[in-house]
PDB file of N, CA and C in Angstrom:
ATOM      1  N   MET A  71       8.058 -14.187  -1.947  1.00 96.00           N
ATOM      2  CA  MET A  71       7.701 -12.866  -1.553  1.00 96.00           C
ATOM      3  C   MET A  71       8.691 -12.139  -0.992  1.00 96.00           C
ATOM      4  N   LYS A  72       8.818 -11.112  -1.138  1.00 97.00           N
ATOM      5  CA  LYS A  72      10.073 -10.125  -0.830  1.00 97.00           C
ATOM      6  C   LYS A  72       9.357  -8.705   0.012  1.00 97.00           C
ATOM      7  N   ILE A  73       9.685  -8.415   0.936  1.00 97.00           N
ATOM      8  CA  ILE A  73       9.308  -7.135   1.725  1.00 97.00           C
ATOM      9  C   ILE A  73      10.528  -6.343   2.000  1.00 97.00           C
ATOM     10  N   VAL A  74      10.463  -4.957   1.260  1.00 97.00           N
ATOM     11  CA  VAL A  74      11.575  -3.991   1.467  1.00 97.00           C
ATOM     12  C   VAL A  74      11.138  -2.604   1.747  1.00 97.00           C
ATOM     13  N   TRP A  75      11.998  -2.095   2.678  1.00 95.00           N
ATOM     14  CA  TRP A  75      11.551  -0.628   3.112  1.00 95.00           C
ATOM     15  C   TRP A  75      12.035   0.262   2.021  1.00 95.00           C
ATOM     16  N   GLU A  76      10.906   1.301   1.698  1.00 93.00           N
ATOM     17  CA  GLU A  76      11.187   1.834   0.510  1.00 93.00           C
ATOM     18  C   GLU A  76      10.737   3.545   0.735  1.00 93.00           C
ATOM     19  N   PRO A  77      11.145   4.436   0.298  1.00 90.00           N
ATOM     20  CA  PRO A  77      10.732   5.918   0.687  1.00 90.00           C
ATOM     21  C   PRO A  77       9.172   5.833   0.003  1.00 90.00           C
ATOM     22  N   ILE A  78       8.281   6.675   0.685  1.00 83.00           N
ATOM     23  CA  ILE A  78       6.838   6.657   0.014  1.00 83.00           C
ATOM     24  C   ILE A  78       6.846   7.620  -1.014  1.00 83.00           C
ATOM     25  N   ILE A  79       5.833   7.652  -1.793  1.00 72.00           N
ATOM     26  CA  ILE A  79       5.566   8.479  -2.802  1.00 72.00           C
ATOM     27  C   ILE A  79       4.855   9.384  -2.890  1.00 72.00           C
ATOM     28  N   TYR A  80       3.779   9.182  -1.480  1.00 70.00           N
ATOM     29  CA  TYR A  80       3.087  10.185  -1.253  1.00 70.00           C
ATOM     30  C   TYR A  80       3.440  11.077   0.091  1.00 70.00           C
ATOM     31  N   ALA A  81       3.083  12.148   0.175  1.00 62.00           N
ATOM     32  CA  ALA A  81       3.427  12.996   1.259  1.00 62.00           C
ATOM     33  C   ALA A  81       2.989  12.760   2.521  1.00 62.00           C
ATOM     34  N   GLY A  82       3.760  13.018   3.684  1.00 64.00           N
ATOM     35  CA  GLY A  82       3.203  12.665   5.022  1.00 64.00           C
ATOM     36  C   GLY A  82       3.142  11.151   5.594  1.00 64.00           C
ATOM     37  N   GLN A  83       2.241  11.030   6.583  1.00 72.00           N
ATOM     38  CA  GLN A  83       2.038   9.814   7.225  1.00 72.00           C
ATOM     39  C   GLN A  83       0.437   9.102   6.837  1.00 72.00           C
ATOM     40  N   ALA A  84       0.237   9.218   5.639  1.00 77.00           N
ATOM     41  CA  ALA A  84      -1.003   8.610   5.338  1.00 77.00           C
ATOM     42  C   ALA A  84      -1.187   7.297   5.657  1.00 77.00           C
ATOM     43  N   PRO A  85      -2.297   6.741   6.160  1.00 85.00           N
ATOM     44  CA  PRO A  85      -2.262   5.237   6.659  1.00 85.00           C
ATOM     45  C   PRO A  85      -2.494   4.579   5.512  1.00 85.00           C
ATOM     46  N   VAL A  86      -2.083   3.243   5.593  1.00 88.00           N
ATOM     47  CA  VAL A  86      -2.349   2.282   4.486  1.00 88.00           C
ATOM     48  C   VAL A  86      -2.730   1.101   5.377  1.00 88.00           C
ATOM     49  N   LEU A  87      -3.363   0.031   4.607  1.00 93.00           N
ATOM     50  CA  LEU A  87      -3.589  -1.432   5.209  1.00 93.00           C
ATOM     51  C   LEU A  87      -2.443  -2.319   4.821  1.00 93.00           C
ATOM     52  N   CYS A  88      -2.460  -3.063   5.686  1.00 95.00           N
ATOM     53  CA  CYS A  88      -1.346  -4.132   5.288  1.00 95.00           C
ATOM     54  C   CYS A  88      -1.835  -5.253   4.460  1.00 95.00           C
ATOM     55  N   VAL A  89      -1.167  -5.363   3.478  1.00 95.00           N
ATOM     56  CA  VAL A  89      -1.675  -6.578   2.361  1.00 95.00           C
ATOM     57  C   VAL A  89      -1.617  -7.873   2.959  1.00 95.00           C
ATOM     58  N   LEU A  90      -0.855  -7.881   4.049  1.00 96.00           N
ATOM     59  CA  LEU A  90      -0.597  -9.255   4.664  1.00 96.00           C
ATOM     60  C   LEU A  90      -1.589  -9.651   5.829  1.00 96.00           C
ATOM     61  N   CYS A  91      -1.858  -8.552   6.644  1.00 94.00           N
ATOM     62  CA  CYS A  91      -3.130  -9.280   7.794  1.00 94.00           C
ATOM     63  C   CYS A  91      -3.939  -8.087   7.941  1.00 94.00           C
ATOM     64  N   GLY A  92      -4.190  -6.796   7.072  1.00 93.00           N
ATOM     65  CA  GLY A  92      -5.389  -6.119   6.935  1.00 93.00           C
ATOM     66  C   GLY A  92      -5.051  -4.966   8.199  1.00 93.00           C
ATOM     67  N   ALA A  93      -4.161  -4.896   8.806  1.00 94.00           N
ATOM     68  CA  ALA A  93      -3.988  -3.682   9.946  1.00 94.00           C
ATOM     69  C   ALA A  93      -3.670  -2.571   9.382  1.00 94.00           C
ATOM     70  N   ARG A  94      -4.184  -1.556  10.035  1.00 93.00           N
ATOM     71  CA  ARG A  94      -3.479  -0.133   9.449  1.00 93.00           C
ATOM     72  C   ARG A  94      -2.091   0.060  10.054  1.00 93.00           C
ATOM     73  N   SER A  95      -1.671   0.897   9.192  1.00 90.00           N
ATOM     74  CA  SER A  95      -0.119   1.112   9.441  1.00 90.00           C
ATOM     75  C   SER A  95       0.208   2.642   8.651  1.00 90.00           C
ATOM     76  N   THR A  96       1.160   3.233   9.327  1.00 88.00           N
ATOM     77  CA  THR A  96       1.318   4.476   8.978  1.00 88.00           C
ATOM     78  C   THR A  96       3.159   4.346   8.737  1.00 88.00           C
ATOM     79  N   PRO A  97       3.553   5.277   7.733  1.00 89.00           N
ATOM     80  CA  PRO A  97       5.089   5.234   7.388  1.00 89.00           C
ATOM     81  C   PRO A  97       5.713   5.625   8.666  1.00 89.00           C
ATOM     82  N   ILE A  98       7.323   5.278   8.496  1.00 89.00           N
ATOM     83  CA  ILE A  98       7.906   5.875   9.611  1.00 89.00           C
ATOM     84  C   ILE A  98       9.090   6.613   9.276  1.00 89.00           C
ATOM     85  N   LYS A  99       9.331   7.672  10.100  1.00 86.00           N
ATOM     86  CA  LYS A  99      10.053   8.616   9.509  1.00 86.00           C
ATOM     87  C   LYS A  99      11.546   8.307  10.048  1.00 86.00           C
ATOM     88  N   THR A 100      12.761   8.053   9.159  1.00 86.00           N
ATOM     89  CA  THR A 100      13.874   7.930   9.554  1.00 86.00           C
ATOM     90  C   THR A 100      14.939   8.706   8.481  1.00 86.00           C
ATOM     91  N   LYS A 101      15.700   9.313   9.174  1.00 85.00           N
ATOM     92  CA  LYS A 101      16.761  10.331   8.631  1.00 85.00           C
ATOM     93  C   LYS A 101      16.030  11.120   7.701  1.00 85.00           C
ATOM     94  N   GLY A 102      15.060  11.998   8.233  1.00 83.00           N
ATOM     95  CA  GLY A 102      14.217  12.882   7.650  1.00 83.00           C
ATOM     96  C   GLY A 102      13.333  12.707   6.524  1.00 83.00           C
ATOM     97  N   LYS A 103      13.033  11.318   6.178  1.00 85.00           N
ATOM     98  CA  LYS A 103      12.289  11.084   5.038  1.00 85.00           C
ATOM     99  C   LYS A 103      11.224   9.770   5.800  1.00 85.00           C
ATOM    100  N   PHE A 104      10.157   9.642   5.005  1.00 88.00           N
ATOM    101  CA  PHE A 104       9.314   8.446   5.484  1.00 88.00           C
ATOM    102  C   PHE A 104       9.449   7.658   4.516  1.00 88.00           C
ATOM    103  N   VAL A 105       9.354   6.500   4.968  1.00 91.00           N
ATOM    104  CA  VAL A 105       9.498   5.048   4.486  1.00 91.00           C
ATOM    105  C   VAL A 105       8.410   4.166   4.882  1.00 91.00           C
ATOM    106  N   ILE A 106       8.168   3.124   4.269  1.00 93.00           N
ATOM    107  CA  ILE A 106       7.043   2.009   4.386  1.00 93.00           C
ATOM    108  C   ILE A 106       7.372   0.690   3.899  1.00 93.00           C
ATOM    109  N   ALA A 107       7.199  -0.379   4.332  1.00 95.00           N
ATOM    110  CA  ALA A 107       7.569  -1.776   4.024  1.00 95.00           C
ATOM    111  C   ALA A 107       6.839  -2.256   2.687  1.00 95.00           C
ATOM    112  N   VAL A 108       7.351  -2.493   1.691  1.00 95.00           N
ATOM    113  CA  VAL A 108       6.532  -2.823   0.353  1.00 95.00           C
ATOM    114  C   VAL A 108       6.502  -4.302  -0.032  1.00 95.00           C
ATOM    115  N   VAL A 109       5.599  -4.717  -0.176  1.00 97.00           N
ATOM    116  CA  VAL A 109       5.607  -6.179  -0.631  1.00 97.00           C
ATOM    117  C   VAL A 109       5.622  -6.613  -1.755  1.00 97.00           C
ATOM    118  N   TYR A 110       6.285  -7.360  -2.410  1.00 98.00           N
ATOM    119  CA  TYR A 110       6.614  -7.963  -3.872  1.00 98.00           C
ATOM    120  C   TYR A 110       6.342  -9.338  -3.848  1.00 98.00           C
ATOM    121  N   ASN A 111       5.693  -9.886  -5.165  1.00 96.00           N
ATOM    122  CA  ASN A 111       5.633 -11.174  -5.285  1.00 96.00           C
ATOM    123  C   ASN A 111       6.650 -11.755  -5.852  1.00 96.00           C
ATOM    124  N   GLY A 112       6.981 -13.112  -5.824  1.00 95.00           N
ATOM    125  CA  GLY A 112       8.057 -13.694  -6.436  1.00 95.00           C
ATOM    126  C   GLY A 112       8.496 -13.262  -8.006  1.00 95.00           C
ATOM    127  N   ARG A 113       7.635 -12.794  -8.476  1.00 97.00           N
ATOM    128  CA  ARG A 113       7.857 -12.402  -9.809  1.00 97.00           C
ATOM    129  C   ARG A 113       8.278 -10.571  -9.724  1.00 97.00           C
ATOM    130  N   GLY A 114       8.378 -10.069  -8.649  1.00 96.00           N
ATOM    131  CA  GLY A 114       8.795  -8.625  -8.576  1.00 96.00           C
ATOM    132  C   GLY A 114       7.730  -7.705  -8.523  1.00 96.00           C
ATOM    133  N   ILE A 115       6.496  -8.313  -8.814  1.00 97.00           N
ATOM    134  CA  ILE A 115       5.338  -7.220  -8.999  1.00 97.00           C
ATOM    135  C   ILE A 115       4.995  -6.644  -7.568  1.00 97.00           C
ATOM    136  N   TYR A 116       4.258  -5.269  -7.495  1.00 96.00           N
ATOM    137  CA  TYR A 116       4.153  -4.753  -6.207  1.00 96.00           C
ATOM    138  C   TYR A 116       2.687  -5.503  -5.820  1.00 96.00           C
ATOM    139  N   CYS A 117       2.544  -5.656  -4.666  1.00 96.00           N
ATOM    140  CA  CYS A 117       1.361  -6.238  -4.095  1.00 96.00           C
ATOM    141  C   CYS A 117       0.676  -5.286  -3.062  1.00 96.00           C
ATOM    142  N   GLY A 118       1.464  -4.387  -2.466  1.00 94.00           N
ATOM    143  CA  GLY A 118       0.861  -3.511  -1.465  1.00 94.00           C
ATOM    144  C   GLY A 118       2.125  -3.283  -0.277  1.00 94.00           C
ATOM    145  N   GLU A 119       1.371  -2.668   0.708  1.00 94.00           N
ATOM    146  CA  GLU A 119       2.352  -2.416   1.852  1.00 94.00           C
ATOM    147  C   GLU A 119       2.275  -3.223   3.205  1.00 94.00           C
ATOM    148  N   ALA A 120       3.070  -3.520   4.067  1.00 96.00           N
ATOM    149  CA  ALA A 120       3.008  -4.280   5.090  1.00 96.00           C
ATOM    150  C   ALA A 120       3.562  -3.286   6.296  1.00 96.00           C
ATOM    151  N   CYS A 121       2.589  -3.649   7.656  1.00 95.00           N
ATOM    152  CA  CYS A 121       2.849  -3.115   8.533  1.00 95.00           C
ATOM    153  C   CYS A 121       4.060  -3.497   9.618  1.00 95.00           C
ATOM    154  N   LYS A 122       4.319  -2.950  10.425  1.00 94.00           N
ATOM    155  CA  LYS A 122       5.424  -3.113  11.224  1.00 94.00           C
ATOM    156  C   LYS A 122       5.559  -4.432  11.925  1.00 94.00           C
ATOM    157  N   HIS A 123       4.337  -4.748  12.371  1.00 95.00           N
ATOM    158  CA  HIS A 123       4.135  -6.520  13.206  1.00 95.00           C
ATOM    159  C   HIS A 123       4.714  -7.300  12.019  1.00 95.00           C
ATOM    160  N   CYS A 124       4.167  -7.335  10.525  1.00 96.00           N
ATOM    161  CA  CYS A 124       4.324  -8.249   9.908  1.00 96.00           C
ATOM    162  C   CYS A 124       5.843  -8.029   9.322  1.00 96.00           C
ATOM    163  N   VAL A 125       6.395  -7.197   9.418  1.00 96.00           N
ATOM    164  CA  VAL A 125       7.914  -6.841   8.932  1.00 96.00           C
ATOM    165  C   VAL A 125       8.659  -7.645  10.007  1.00 96.00           C
ATOM    166  N   ASN A 126       8.373  -7.428  11.320  1.00 96.00           N
ATOM    167  CA  ASN A 126       9.014  -8.297  12.177  1.00 96.00           C
ATOM    168  C   ASN A 126       8.834  -9.750  12.536  1.00 96.00           C
ATOM    169  N   ALA A 127       7.542 -10.124  11.934  1.00 96.00           N
ATOM    170  CA  ALA A 127       7.121 -11.510  12.110  1.00 96.00           C
ATOM    171  C   ALA A 127       8.518 -12.634  11.444  1.00 96.00           C
ATOM    172  N   ARG A 128       8.220 -13.486  11.818  1.00 96.00           N
ATOM    173  CA  ARG A 128       8.661 -14.875  11.219  1.00 96.00           C
ATOM    174  C   ARG A 128       7.694 -15.128   9.976  1.00 96.00           C
ATOM    175  N   PRO A 129       8.454 -15.919   8.829  1.00 95.00           N
ATOM    176  CA  PRO A 129       7.987 -16.196   7.625  1.00 95.00           C
ATOM    177  C   PRO A 129       6.572 -17.124   8.112  1.00 95.00           C
ATOM    178  N   GLU A 130       6.845 -17.790   8.966  1.00 97.00           N
ATOM    179  CA  GLU A 130       5.608 -18.921   9.555  1.00 97.00           C
ATOM    180  C   GLU A 130       4.359 -18.136   9.924  1.00 97.00           C
ATOM    181  N   SER A 131       4.789 -16.928  10.795  1.00 96.00           N
ATOM    182  CA  SER A 131       3.895 -16.324  11.395  1.00 96.00           C
ATOM    183  C   SER A 131       3.081 -15.746  10.088  1.00 96.00           C
ATOM    184  N   ILE A 132       3.936 -15.039   9.253  1.00 96.00           N
ATOM    185  CA  ILE A 132       3.115 -14.226   8.389  1.00 96.00           C
ATOM    186  C   ILE A 132       2.243 -15.185   7.394  1.00 96.00           C
ATOM    187  N   LYS A 133       2.848 -16.436   7.033  1.00 96.00           N
ATOM    188  CA  LYS A 133       1.788 -17.334   6.229  1.00 96.00           C
ATOM    189  C   LYS A 133       0.531 -17.489   7.147  1.00 96.00           C
ATOM    190  N   GLU A 134       0.601 -17.634   8.596  1.00 96.00           N
ATOM    191  CA  GLU A 134      -0.625 -17.775   9.325  1.00 96.00           C
ATOM    192  C   GLU A 134      -1.584 -16.656   9.405  1.00 96.00           C
ATOM    193  N   LEU A 135      -0.949 -15.366   9.155  1.00 95.00           N
ATOM    194  CA  LEU A 135      -1.724 -14.011   9.063  1.00 95.00           C
ATOM    195  C   LEU A 135      -2.287 -14.306   7.850  1.00 95.00           C
ATOM    196  N   LEU A 136      -1.568 -14.591   6.677  1.00 95.00           N
ATOM    197  CA  LEU A 136      -2.212 -14.488   5.421  1.00 95.00           C
ATOM    198  C   LEU A 136      -3.444 -15.467   5.158  1.00 95.00           C
ATOM    199  N   GLN A 137      -3.217 -16.648   5.751  1.00 96.00           N
ATOM    200  CA  GLN A 137      -4.466 -17.549   5.817  1.00 96.00           C
ATOM    201  C   GLN A 137      -5.616 -17.131   6.780  1.00 96.00           C
ATOM    202  N   GLU A 138      -5.373 -16.515   7.861  1.00 95.00           N
ATOM    203  CA  GLU A 138      -6.365 -15.813   8.625  1.00 95.00           C
ATOM    204  C   GLU A 138      -6.844 -14.798   7.792  1.00 95.00           C
ATOM    205  N   ARG A 139      -6.178 -14.045   7.110  1.00 94.00           N
ATOM    206  CA  ARG A 139      -7.129 -12.740   6.232  1.00 94.00           C
ATOM    207  C   ARG A 139      -7.953 -13.414   4.997  1.00 94.00           C
ATOM    208  N   LEU A 140      -7.257 -14.296   4.545  1.00 95.00           N
ATOM    209  CA  LEU A 140      -7.848 -15.286   3.507  1.00 95.00           C
ATOM    210  C   LEU A 140      -9.311 -15.743   3.871  1.00 95.00           C
ATOM    211  N   THR A 141      -9.441 -16.107   5.152  1.00 95.00           N
ATOM    212  CA  THR A 141     -10.587 -16.757   5.694  1.00 95.00           C
ATOM    213  C   THR A 141     -11.682 -15.460   5.911  1.00 95.00           C
ATOM    214  N   ARG A 142     -10.955 -14.467   6.455  1.00 94.00           N
ATOM    215  CA  ARG A 142     -12.099 -13.450   6.588  1.00 94.00           C
ATOM    216  C   ARG A 142     -12.343 -12.695   5.376  1.00 94.00           C
ATOM    217  N   LEU A 143     -11.734 -12.814   4.292  1.00 95.00           N
ATOM    218  CA  LEU A 143     -12.193 -12.127   2.899  1.00 95.00           C
ATOM    219  C   LEU A 143     -12.952 -13.105   2.310  1.00 95.00           C
ATOM    220  N   LYS A 144     -12.730 -14.236   2.412  1.00 95.00           N
ATOM    221  CA  LYS A 144     -13.761 -15.061   1.739  1.00 95.00           C
ATOM    222  C   LYS A 144     -15.323 -15.171   2.248  1.00 95.00           C
ATOM    223  N   ALA A 145     -15.090 -14.884   3.794  1.00 95.00           N
ATOM    224  CA  ALA A 145     -16.325 -14.779   4.397  1.00 95.00           C
ATOM    225  C   ALA A 145     -17.240 -13.534   3.814  1.00 95.00           C
ATOM    226  N   GLN A 146     -16.517 -12.630   4.078  1.00 95.00           N
ATOM    227  CA  GLN A 146     -16.906 -11.247   3.199  1.00 95.00           C
ATOM    228  C   GLN A 146     -17.314 -11.168   1.797  1.00 95.00           C
ATOM    229  N   VAL A 147     -16.968 -11.967   0.949  1.00 97.00           N
ATOM    230  CA  VAL A 147     -17.090 -12.261  -0.409  1.00 97.00           C
ATOM    231  C   VAL A 147     -18.512 -12.940  -0.478  1.00 97.00           C
ATOM    232  N   GLY A 148     -18.662 -13.709   0.331  1.00 94.00           N
ATOM    233  CA  GLY A 148     -19.978 -14.673   0.409  1.00 94.00           C
ATOM    234  C   GLY A 148     -21.133 -13.841   1.063  1.00 94.00           C
ATOM    235  N   GLU A 149     -20.776 -12.809   2.081  1.00 96.00           N
ATOM    236  CA  GLU A 149     -21.808 -11.957   2.329  1.00 96.00           C
ATOM    237  C   GLU A 149     -22.044 -10.622   1.137  1.00 96.00           C
ATOM    238  N   LEU A 150     -21.006 -10.554   0.624  1.00 96.00           N
ATOM    239  CA  LEU A 150     -21.362  -9.533  -0.959  1.00 96.00           C
ATOM    240  C   LEU A 150     -22.056 -10.114  -1.725  1.00 96.00           C
ATOM    241  N   GLU A 151     -22.009 -11.575  -2.023  1.00 96.00           N
ATOM    242  CA  GLU A 151     -22.626 -11.849  -3.103  1.00 96.00           C
ATOM    243  C   GLU A 151     -23.934 -12.162  -3.017  1.00 96.00           C
ATOM    244  N   GLU A 152     -24.147 -12.572  -1.582  1.00 95.00           N
ATOM    245  CA  GLU A 152     -25.769 -12.614  -0.990  1.00 95.00           C
ATOM    246  C   GLU A 152     -26.412 -11.376  -1.216  1.00 95.00           C
ATOM    247  N   LEU A 153     -25.522 -10.241  -0.621  1.00 95.00           N
ATOM    248  CA  LEU A 153     -26.227  -8.831  -0.848  1.00 95.00           C
ATOM    249  C   LEU A 153     -26.648  -8.571  -2.339  1.00 95.00           C
ATOM    250  N   ALA A 154     -25.654  -8.930  -3.411  1.00 95.00           N
ATOM    251  CA  ALA A 154     -25.850  -8.701  -4.611  1.00 95.00           C
ATOM    252  C   ALA A 154     -26.848  -9.367  -5.381  1.00 95.00           C
ATOM    253  N   GLY A 155     -27.370 -10.559  -4.727  1.00 95.00           N
ATOM    254  CA  GLY A 155     -28.398 -11.104  -5.244  1.00 95.00           C
ATOM    255  C   GLY A 155     -29.821 -10.861  -4.610  1.00 95.00           C
ATOM    256  N   GLU A 156     -29.858  -9.944  -3.813  1.00 96.00           N
ATOM    257  CA  GLU A 156     -31.087  -9.332  -3.323  1.00 96.00           C
ATOM    258  C   GLU A 156     -31.569  -8.118  -3.898  1.00 96.00           C
ATOM    259  N   GLU A 157     -32.853  -8.009  -3.861  1.00 95.00           N
ATOM    260  CA  GLU A 157     -33.613  -6.834  -4.417  1.00 95.00           C
ATOM    261  C   GLU A 157     -33.158  -5.748  -3.502  1.00 95.00           C
ATOM    262  N   ILE A 158     -32.933  -4.403  -4.228  1.00 93.00           N
ATOM    263  CA  ILE A 158     -32.518  -3.150  -3.355  1.00 93.00           C
ATOM    264  C   ILE A 158     -33.599  -2.338  -2.980  1.00 93.00           C
ATOM    265  N   GLN A 159     -33.996  -2.030  -1.934  1.00 91.00           N
ATOM    266  CA  GLN A 159     -35.020  -1.038  -1.893  1.00 91.00           C
ATOM    267  C   GLN A 159     -34.596   0.205  -0.963  1.00 91.00           C
ATOM    268  N   MET A 160     -34.645   1.206  -1.809  1.00 90.00           N
ATOM    269  CA  MET A 160     -34.338   2.800  -1.606  1.00 90.00           C
ATOM    270  C   MET A 160     -35.381   3.324  -0.864  1.00 90.00           C
ATOM    271  N   PRO A 161     -34.976   4.195   0.128  1.00 87.00           N
ATOM    272  CA  PRO A 161     -35.802   4.997   1.141  1.00 87.00           C
ATOM    273  C   PRO A 161     -36.387   5.998   0.134  1.00 87.00           C
ATOM    274  N   THR A 162     -37.838   6.199   0.320  1.00 88.00           N
ATOM    275  CA  THR A 162     -38.225   7.227  -0.282  1.00 88.00           C
ATOM    276  C   THR A 162     -37.998   8.716   0.033  1.00 88.00           C
ATOM    277  N   LEU A 163     -38.281   9.967  -0.596  1.00 87.00           N
ATOM    278  CA  LEU A 163     -37.834  10.992  -0.181  1.00 87.00           C
ATOM    279  C   LEU A 163     -38.624  11.298   1.147  1.00 87.00           C
ATOM    280  N   GLU A 164     -40.014  11.222   1.158  1.00 87.00           N
ATOM    281  CA  GLU A 164     -40.644  11.133   2.580  1.00 87.00           C
ATOM    282  C   GLU A 164     -39.974  10.417   3.311  1.00 87.00           C
ATOM    283  N   GLU A 165     -39.433   9.157   3.366  1.00 82.00           N
ATOM    284  CA  GLU A 165     -38.828   8.553   4.786  1.00 82.00           C
ATOM    285  C   GLU A 165     -37.593   9.313   4.890  1.00 82.00           C
ATOM    286  N   GLU A 166     -36.799   9.666   4.165  1.00 81.00           N
ATOM    287  CA  GLU A 166     -35.792  10.407   4.177  1.00 81.00           C
ATOM    288  C   GLU A 166     -35.768  11.826   5.109  1.00 81.00           C
ATOM    289  N   PHE A 167     -36.687  12.666   4.566  1.00 83.00           N
ATOM    290  CA  PHE A 167     -37.306  13.733   5.352  1.00 83.00           C
ATOM    291  C   PHE A 167     -37.682  13.468   6.965  1.00 83.00           C
ATOM    292  N   ARG A 168     -38.279  12.398   7.063  1.00 83.00           N
ATOM    293  CA  ARG A 168     -38.923  12.118   8.493  1.00 83.00           C
ATOM    294  C   ARG A 168     -37.807  11.588   9.212  1.00 83.00           C
ATOM    295  N   SER A 169     -36.584  11.152   8.715  1.00 79.00           N
ATOM    296  CA  SER A 169     -35.552  10.634   9.655  1.00 79.00           C
ATOM    297  C   SER A 169     -34.733  11.935  10.193  1.00 79.00           C
ATOM    298  N   TYR A 170     -34.947  13.176   9.544  1.00 78.00           N
ATOM    299  CA  TYR A 170     -34.370  14.319  10.055  1.00 78.00           C
ATOM    300  C   TYR A 170     -35.388  15.052  11.183  1.00 78.00           C
ATOM    301  N   GLY A 171     -36.808  14.610  11.096  1.00 65.00           N
ATOM    302  CA  GLY A 171     -37.563  15.346  12.001  1.00 65.00           C
ATOM    303  C   GLY A 171     -37.392  15.086  13.626  1.00 65.00           C
TER     304      GLY A 171
END
């Protein structure tokens, strides 16, 4: 994995989610332009952006953060799979109108 600072391709300070820990991050303005830390895998393929905390962390800390994020995402996948297997009951139009009353 390689983390590099690059100029952003979108305008302004749009927040992004860190691909490593999942935290919200915003670009940094330096020398009149905005830059963001970009993560590439070992094959040089773009994986996402990194927050300032992860950029400043030691490699061992980043591995721990990735493991924690993997654990959270696996739990979410399990919850979503459970939901996907359930019958979906939508509110009727009458129930929706009652909620506004």
